Amino acid sequence: MAGNSFGYVLRVTTFGESHGEGVGVIIDGCPPRISLSPEDFVHDMRRRRSGRHNFDSPRKEEDQVEILSGVFEGQTTGAPLALFIRNRDADSRPYDVLRQLFRPGHADYTYFKKFGHFDFRGGGRSSARETAARVAAGVVAGKILGPLGVEVTAHTVELGGIKAEAIDPGFVKKSPFYCADPAASERMKEAINNAKEQGDSLGGVVEIRVTGCPAGLGEPVFDKLDADLAKAVMSVGSVKGVEIGAGFEAARLKGSENNDPIAPDGFEANRAGGILGGISNGDEIVLRAAMKPIPSIYMEQDTVDREGSAAKIKLTGRFDVCTIPRIIPVLEAMVLLVLADHYLRSRAIR
Amino acid sequence: MAGNSFGYVLRVTTFGESHGEGVGVIIDGCPPRISLSPEDFVHDMRRRRSGRHNFDSPRKEEDQVEILSGVFEGQTTGAPLALFIRNRDADSRPYDVLRQLFRPGHADYTYFKKFGHFDFRGGGRSSARETAARVAAGVVAGKILGPLGVEVTAHTVELGGIKAEAIDPGFVKKSPFYCADPAASERMKEAINNAKEQGDSLGGVVEIRVTGCPAGLGEPVFDKLDADLAKAVMSVGSVKGVEIGAGFEAARLKGSENNDPIAPDGFEANRAGGILGGISNGDEIVLRAAMKPIPSIYMEQDTVDREGSAAKIKLTGRFDVCTIPRIIPVLEAMVLLVLADHYLRSRAIR
Amino acid sequence: MAGNSFGYVLRVTTFGESHGEGVGVIIDGCPPRISLSPEDFVHDMRRRRSGRHNFDSPRKEEDQVEILSGVFEGQTTGAPLALFIRNRDADSRPYDVLRQLFRPGHADYTYFKKFGHFDFRGGGRSSARETAARVAAGVVAGKILGPLGVEVTAHTVELGGIKAEAIDPGFVKKSPFYCADPAASERMKEAINNAKEQGDSLGGVVEIRVTGCPAGLGEPVFDKLDADLAKAVMSVGSVKGVEIGAGFEAARLKGSENNDPIAPDGFEANRAGGILGGISNGDEIVLRAAMKPIPSIYMEQDTVDREGSAAKIKLTGRFDVCTIPRIIPVLEAMVLLVLADHYLRSRAIR
Amino acid sequence: MAGNSFGYVLRVTTFGESHGEGVGVIIDGCPPRISLSPEDFVHDMRRRRSGRHNFDSPRKEEDQVEILSGVFEGQTTGAPLALFIRNRDADSRPYDVLRQLFRPGHADYTYFKKFGHFDFRGGGRSSARETAARVAAGVVAGKILGPLGVEVTAHTVELGGIKAEAIDPGFVKKSPFYCADPAASERMKEAINNAKEQGDSLGGVVEIRVTGCPAGLGEPVFDKLDADLAKAVMSVGSVKGVEIGAGFEAARLKGSENNDPIAPDGFEANRAGGILGGISNGDEIVLRAAMKPIPSIYMEQDTVDREGSAAKIKLTGRFDVCTIPRIIPVLEAMVLLVLADHYLRSRAIR
C-alpha cells in the first residue's frame, strides 16, 4: 500500500534508509531449490557501490549482503528471502541543514508535505542507497531466469549530451560508463570531470537490452510487459523518461515503416523492441531510460525553509556527478525483476 | 494476476472483446454518495468514439454506458460499479484471414504464442475497443477527484512528424486533433489525409497536463506517482514512450539548469513535471506519451501463418489513420485513474 | 480494496445487487482453452435457486448465466470471463420499511453506519442473491481443477438442532437437505415446517469434503490452505463458525490421540482434515461451517429507526426458513475457488 | 504470492526460521508520526516467550526487537518498519532425525512434498517461532488503533477439556493460563503437569474480545471483518476452528432467539459477536479459536521416512505441553492486525 513492494508472484519489498541500520529486501515467491550464497551478490553490489572512480561519491560501503532467511544448506527453501546490507560509512553531519531547508530537485519538499517529518540523513528513504536492495533482489531474479538463458545488459547511449555513435558491444565492459563507443566514452569522462570542477552534475540515457527472453511473457491490457518495465524503470530515482523499441521515434514513422515484417525465421526488424500487445515476441527486448542530472550540486541555490520563507542552500557532503555508471546495475536489476515475475506468472496460467 | 486490473484502492478491472457482447469495467473501491448517472459518460464516450471524422474508422458505436450495479437513487453506494458498453456495429468478416495469418505490428502473434488460440474478431481483447471501458472508469475517477479541483487535459504536440509550435490553449478544443497550434493542426489534417490515401498510418505525441493536484500524492520507492503514470500510459496500446516534465531533454541539462528553484510562492520552474521523489509537489503535472503509427494499414505486408510459413497479408476492414484524436480521452482517463487511486491511498495513510 | 475480490491467481470479483439489474462476476486468471458454455452453469445455478421446495422463498429466478466475455469458439481465451445473471422476479415493495428501520440480525444497520445510505431493496449488496455469482465462479473453478480429479461435496450434519447420525453418503442427493441420514432428513423437514408455521427460522451445520486434492496446495504462514478456506467460508453470509478436521473437538484430545500416524500407504487417521502446516497432505480435506438461523422472520422485533428512536419492525416478503439447502452449492463453490487458486499458485512456484 | 504477507493497507510480511539468523517482519503502510521504540515490544514479546513457566519449552530467548528501519527520532516516518528478532538459544541437534523422518501432526510431510526439501531445524519456517514476528507487528497495530481506544484481550475458556465456568475478568492476568476462572485455572495446571509427565500434550479454546471498536470496519462480500478474522486466526499454527459470537451454538437457535434486538442505546444482546453483514456494529467483538494439542510429544509414533518406508519416531528436544498460554499474545496480535488494516481501509473509502 505504501508502495514499497513490487511484483506479483515474485514479490519484493525493500526497506531501510541511507543512514539508518542498513537497507534490505524481502523476496517472497522465490521458487525452492535455487542455489544461493552471499558470494552471488558480490559482483553486482560492487558495480553499484560508490567510491570506485574518482568521479563518484567517495562514500565507501562494502555492501556485503547478509542472507537472514530463506536459504538452507545453500538452497532457497521457498520461504521468504531476507537480504540485508548494513550501513557502515554514513556521515550524517552534512545533512543537518535539512532540518530547515529543502534541496531543490530532491524529495525533501514532497516528503515533508506528505509525512510531516522525514529522515533527512543522507536522503533517508529517498536515497539512492535504497537501490542496493534492488540490486540484491535482481541477483535472485537473475537466478530464477537462469534456466531460460535470459541476459540483461545495459549500456550508456548518452551522457552530458554526448552520444555514443560507433557501437562496439565488446567495449561496454571496458568503459567506466558502460559506453559502447570508445571515443564517446573518453569525451564523457571529460564532461564528468568538467562538471565536477564546476560543482555541477550531468544526466544521461541508458539502453537496456534483453536477449533470450521467450515469447509469451506479459499480460494483456494493464500488466503489459512494457507497462511493467516502464513502471520499474521510472521507479528508479532520477529517471524522467522511458521508451521501448523505436520509442519516441516511432511517433514520426509511418505504419509501413514501423511495422516489423514477420518471416519464417523471426521478425525482420525490431522497432517494436521485442514486445507486441504487451507480450514478448521472442525477439530482443530493447528499452531506454533518460536520467536527469543529479540534483545534489555544490552551487548555491534558491529554496525555502519549512516555514516557507525564502532561503539559500549550498550543499556540502559527498555526491556523484552523474547517476551513470552506478545506476546501470539498478536498471538491469529492475528489468530482471519484471521478467522473473512475468515468467513465474506465465507458469501459473498456461 | 492475468493483468486486467489496475489500481490499489480504486481498483478497476476491464473485460470484454471487440466483437463479443461488449466491453465493461468493474470499479471497486469507489467511495459512497457520489452522484452518478449514465449521462455523466456521454461526453467522454463520444470523444473516444469512432466515426466522427472522415479520417477515423467508419465503425459507429453509440457507446452508451449501462450502470449494472453500485448506484442507488442516483448515488454510488460503495458497492462495485459495473459499467457495460454493448457492441452493436461489429462486422467480423474482414478478420477471417486471422484464422491463419498474423498482422505485423499487432498482438496476434504474441497472443497466439501465449494462449494457443485467441479471439481475433476485431482484435478481440487486444482491440482499442477495450479502452472504451477505461474511458468510462476515468469518468468515475474524475468524479472522485472533483472536490479537489483536479483538471486533466491532453493536447497533441506532434502528429506525423508535424510539431505544434505556437501554443494557443484555447484552440485545443477547436482542433479535431486537440492541437494547440492552429497552423500545425491544419497541416496535421493534410498529413492524415495523405496517409489515408496511401493506405498508410501515422503516429504522434500527446502531452497531458494536470492542474489542481495537491502536494503529497504518490508513494516512495516503487509506487511513485510518476512510475504509476508511466505504467498507466504505457499500458495503452500503441504507446511506445513516456516522459515526465523535461523528460528525455533533462538528460542533456546540467543539475544547475534542471533543478527547479523553490520560492515562497512555489517552484520557479517546472522541469520536474510536478513530481519530486515520486510524490506530487503541488505544481502542474506534465507528461508526454509517444504513439506509434497504427499497425493496421492497407498495404501488402510480409508475415507468416500459424504454421510458420511465409505469407503475404493485405488487410481490409475499417481502421483509423492515427490513434490521435481518439486516444486523447483514453490517456486522460488513465491519468485520472492514477490520481484518484493515489488520492484515496493518501487518505488511508496520513 | 472494497473487498469484492477473492483469490490471488484466480481472481474473482462479484458485483450486483438483489433488486438491481442483476449480479455477476469477473474471473481473471482463468487459464486458456478450457471449454465453457452457458449449459455448464445450469445444474449448480438450479441448486442455489429458490422456489424449488415449499420451504424456500417463493421468489423464482431462472438464473441463466450469460457469458459476456472471455470465451471464443467454446473455449476460454485467458481474457477475463464476465458472467452475468439478470434479476427478473424482484419485488421491492416489501422493503420500503427499510427506508427508516433496521432489521435485527441483518446488515442494514452496519451498511448505514459505514456508507451513509444503502440499496435496501431485497438487501441490496448484502443479499444472498450475490452468492449466485459465487456459484457461477465455482463452476469455472471446478473446470480448472477437473484434470486433477478433485471432487467437492457438502452435506448437512445438523439442522435446527437435529443431527445426522447414520451416515449414508448415497442418500445425500435424495435428501432435500443434502442430509446423509434418511431419518434425520425427515425430522429436519418437520422442523423446517414447524418453524415456517411459527414465522421463525433455523440454522444448521454443513460439512464439506474434498477428495482427490493432491498434496502441496496451500502456502506457509498466512495463506495457509485452511486459513483461506476459513475466510472463504466465513465470507458467506450467515456463517458464524468454521472448523477443519477434528476442529473444536481437537481441543479436547491429547497429542497422542490427535496426531494422525503416517504409514506407507498414507495417513492412518484424518483428524487433521487433510491439511498440515497449512498445506494439503493428499488426504481428504474435511471442514464444517455453522450457519445461524436466517434473520428474516415474520415475528415482530425491537429495533430503532435511522434517527435512533425505538421502533417495532414486522417483515413481510419472501424468505427461506433456513440457509440450508440453498447454501450448499455456495459453500462448495467457495471451496472450489480456494482450491483452484492455490492449484494455480502452486504451478507458479514449484 | 508465497503467502508470507497479510493485510491490505497495513501490510505485514514475516520472514525467518526457527534456527536461522532470526525472525522478522516488514510493516508497510504504517502511518507516519507514531512514536515507537524497542521498549514498546518488551511486554508482549515476554508474554510470547518460552521458559517462563515450568510447563513450557525451556528454550530461552530474550526476543529483543531491533528496529532496522522506518523510525526517525522516535517516530514512524511512513517508510516500512523492519523489525528483527535474533535467534540466540537454538539447539538444532535434536532435529537431525528430520533429515529422514516426518513428525506426525507437523508440517514436515507437506513441506517436503511441496518444496522438495526444507529447513527442518526447529521446524524452520513452520515453527511457532515465526509468531514472534507477528506479536511484534501486533504491537504496531495496537499503536495505530490507540487513538480509537480499541482493546483486544484474550482469555482461555477451555484447556485439556477443562472449561472455565465462573468468569472473573480480573483473574485473567493472575492465571498463568489467562483463565478467568480461578478453580478451572488450578485444574488446568494439574492437567498440564499430568500431560507433561506422560510426555503428551493438550489443546484448548481461547476467546478473544475486542472493546472500543467503532461501527463500520469491514467490507461487504469477501473481505468481511469476520472472514478476515477467521483467516487471521486460522493462519496461526495449531488452530483448527474459529467461531464468531454465538458461533456453532447459533446453528441450534431459532431466528427469534438469535437475532439481537436493537434499542436506542445499542444492541440488547450480542449473539452476533459485534459483526453484522461483515461489518462491525459498534458492540464488543467476540471470537473463539480452538487449538489442537501440540503435535510434538515424547511418545513413540508411527511414521514413514522420505522414501515412504514405515518407521518409528521418538522426539527429543524442548516442547511446550500446550500452545496456551504462549499463543495468547499471538491471537491478540492477529486480531489487532486485522482491525488496524480495516481501520486504515475505512479511511480511504468513506
XYZ file of C-alpha atoms in Angstrom, chain B residues 126-260:
135
model
C -6.260 -6.545 -27.693
C -8.548 -4.203 -29.607
C -8.567 -0.494 -28.858
C -12.233 -1.048 -28.145
C -11.209 -2.165 -24.654
C -10.284 1.470 -23.992
C -13.970 2.405 -24.010
C -14.108 0.732 -20.601
C -11.117 2.749 -19.444
C -12.742 5.994 -20.510
C -15.876 5.066 -18.570
C -13.764 4.318 -15.493
C -11.963 7.617 -15.955
C -15.254 9.457 -15.658
C -15.752 7.928 -12.221
C -12.178 8.789 -11.238
C -12.858 12.358 -12.282
C -15.907 12.448 -10.014
C -13.847 11.190 -7.067
C -11.243 13.878 -7.684
C -13.874 16.523 -8.272
C -13.807 18.114 -4.840
C -10.044 18.675 -5.162
C -10.411 20.744 -8.323
C -8.110 18.497 -10.326
C -8.263 19.033 -14.110
C -6.620 16.696 -16.611
C -6.301 17.815 -20.231
C -4.322 16.370 -23.078
C -3.227 18.055 -26.279
C -1.322 16.896 -29.318
C 2.211 18.203 -29.606
C 3.198 16.185 -32.666
C 1.409 14.163 -35.354
C 3.035 12.513 -38.356
C 6.206 14.440 -37.636
C 4.427 17.810 -37.553
C 5.091 19.637 -34.317
C 2.790 22.108 -32.586
C 4.784 25.274 -32.087
C 2.587 28.265 -31.415
C 0.688 27.077 -28.343
C -2.833 28.549 -28.001
C -4.557 26.551 -25.259
C -7.932 27.946 -26.277
C -7.614 26.309 -29.686
C -7.250 22.740 -28.353
C -10.973 22.149 -28.268
C -11.438 23.561 -31.751
C -8.790 21.385 -33.359
C -10.008 17.957 -34.421
C -6.606 16.737 -33.218
C -6.587 18.574 -29.882
C -3.678 20.594 -31.224
C -2.996 23.971 -29.637
C -1.358 25.338 -32.797
C -3.934 26.271 -35.491
C -1.438 26.131 -38.352
C 0.038 22.838 -37.254
C -3.457 21.442 -36.804
C -4.203 22.259 -40.426
C -1.018 20.543 -41.587
C -1.781 17.519 -39.437
C -5.101 17.203 -41.226
C -3.329 17.189 -44.573
C -0.842 14.615 -43.346
C -3.694 12.411 -42.172
C -5.466 12.724 -45.481
C -2.303 11.914 -47.402
C -1.564 8.879 -45.299
C -5.146 7.754 -45.703
C -4.903 7.989 -49.454
C -1.768 5.880 -49.396
C -3.374 3.318 -47.133
C -0.750 4.131 -44.549
C -0.896 5.369 -40.946
C 0.738 7.931 -38.652
C 1.917 8.291 -35.068
C 2.183 11.232 -32.726
C 2.978 12.654 -29.339
C 0.432 13.812 -26.790
C 1.089 15.921 -23.733
C -1.104 15.544 -20.648
C -1.257 18.303 -18.083
C -2.807 18.123 -14.628
C -3.725 21.230 -12.715
C -5.041 21.398 -9.188
C -3.268 18.303 -7.928
C -2.342 18.757 -4.275
C 1.161 18.006 -2.992
C 1.605 14.616 -1.385
C 0.141 12.124 -3.860
C 2.376 9.172 -4.735
C 4.352 6.787 -2.591
C 8.102 6.470 -2.137
C 10.156 3.797 -3.852
C 8.075 1.617 -6.209
C 4.603 3.152 -6.366
C 5.930 6.575 -7.203
C 3.347 8.777 -8.856
C 5.472 9.054 -11.993
C 6.100 5.287 -12.046
C 2.384 4.584 -11.859
C 1.664 7.218 -14.515
C 4.291 5.630 -16.759
C 2.693 2.236 -16.364
C -0.804 3.614 -16.888
C 0.137 5.406 -20.081
C 2.345 2.630 -21.430
C -0.496 0.159 -20.885
C -2.473 1.925 -23.607
C -1.966 0.101 -26.899
C 0.421 1.847 -29.341
C 2.208 3.929 -26.689
C 5.969 3.361 -27.026
C 7.396 6.087 -24.820
C 6.522 8.242 -21.858
C 8.325 11.114 -20.205
C 7.677 13.373 -17.215
C 8.464 17.079 -17.118
C 11.637 17.789 -19.082
C 11.817 14.056 -19.815
C 14.492 12.972 -22.262
C 15.637 16.593 -22.511
C 16.560 16.510 -18.826
C 19.322 14.058 -19.739
C 21.046 16.886 -21.614
C 20.795 19.524 -18.884
C 23.137 20.194 -16.013
C 21.925 19.987 -12.452
C 22.169 23.755 -12.166
C 19.865 24.077 -15.164
C 17.462 21.279 -14.345
C 16.781 21.836 -10.640
C 13.636 23.897 -10.132
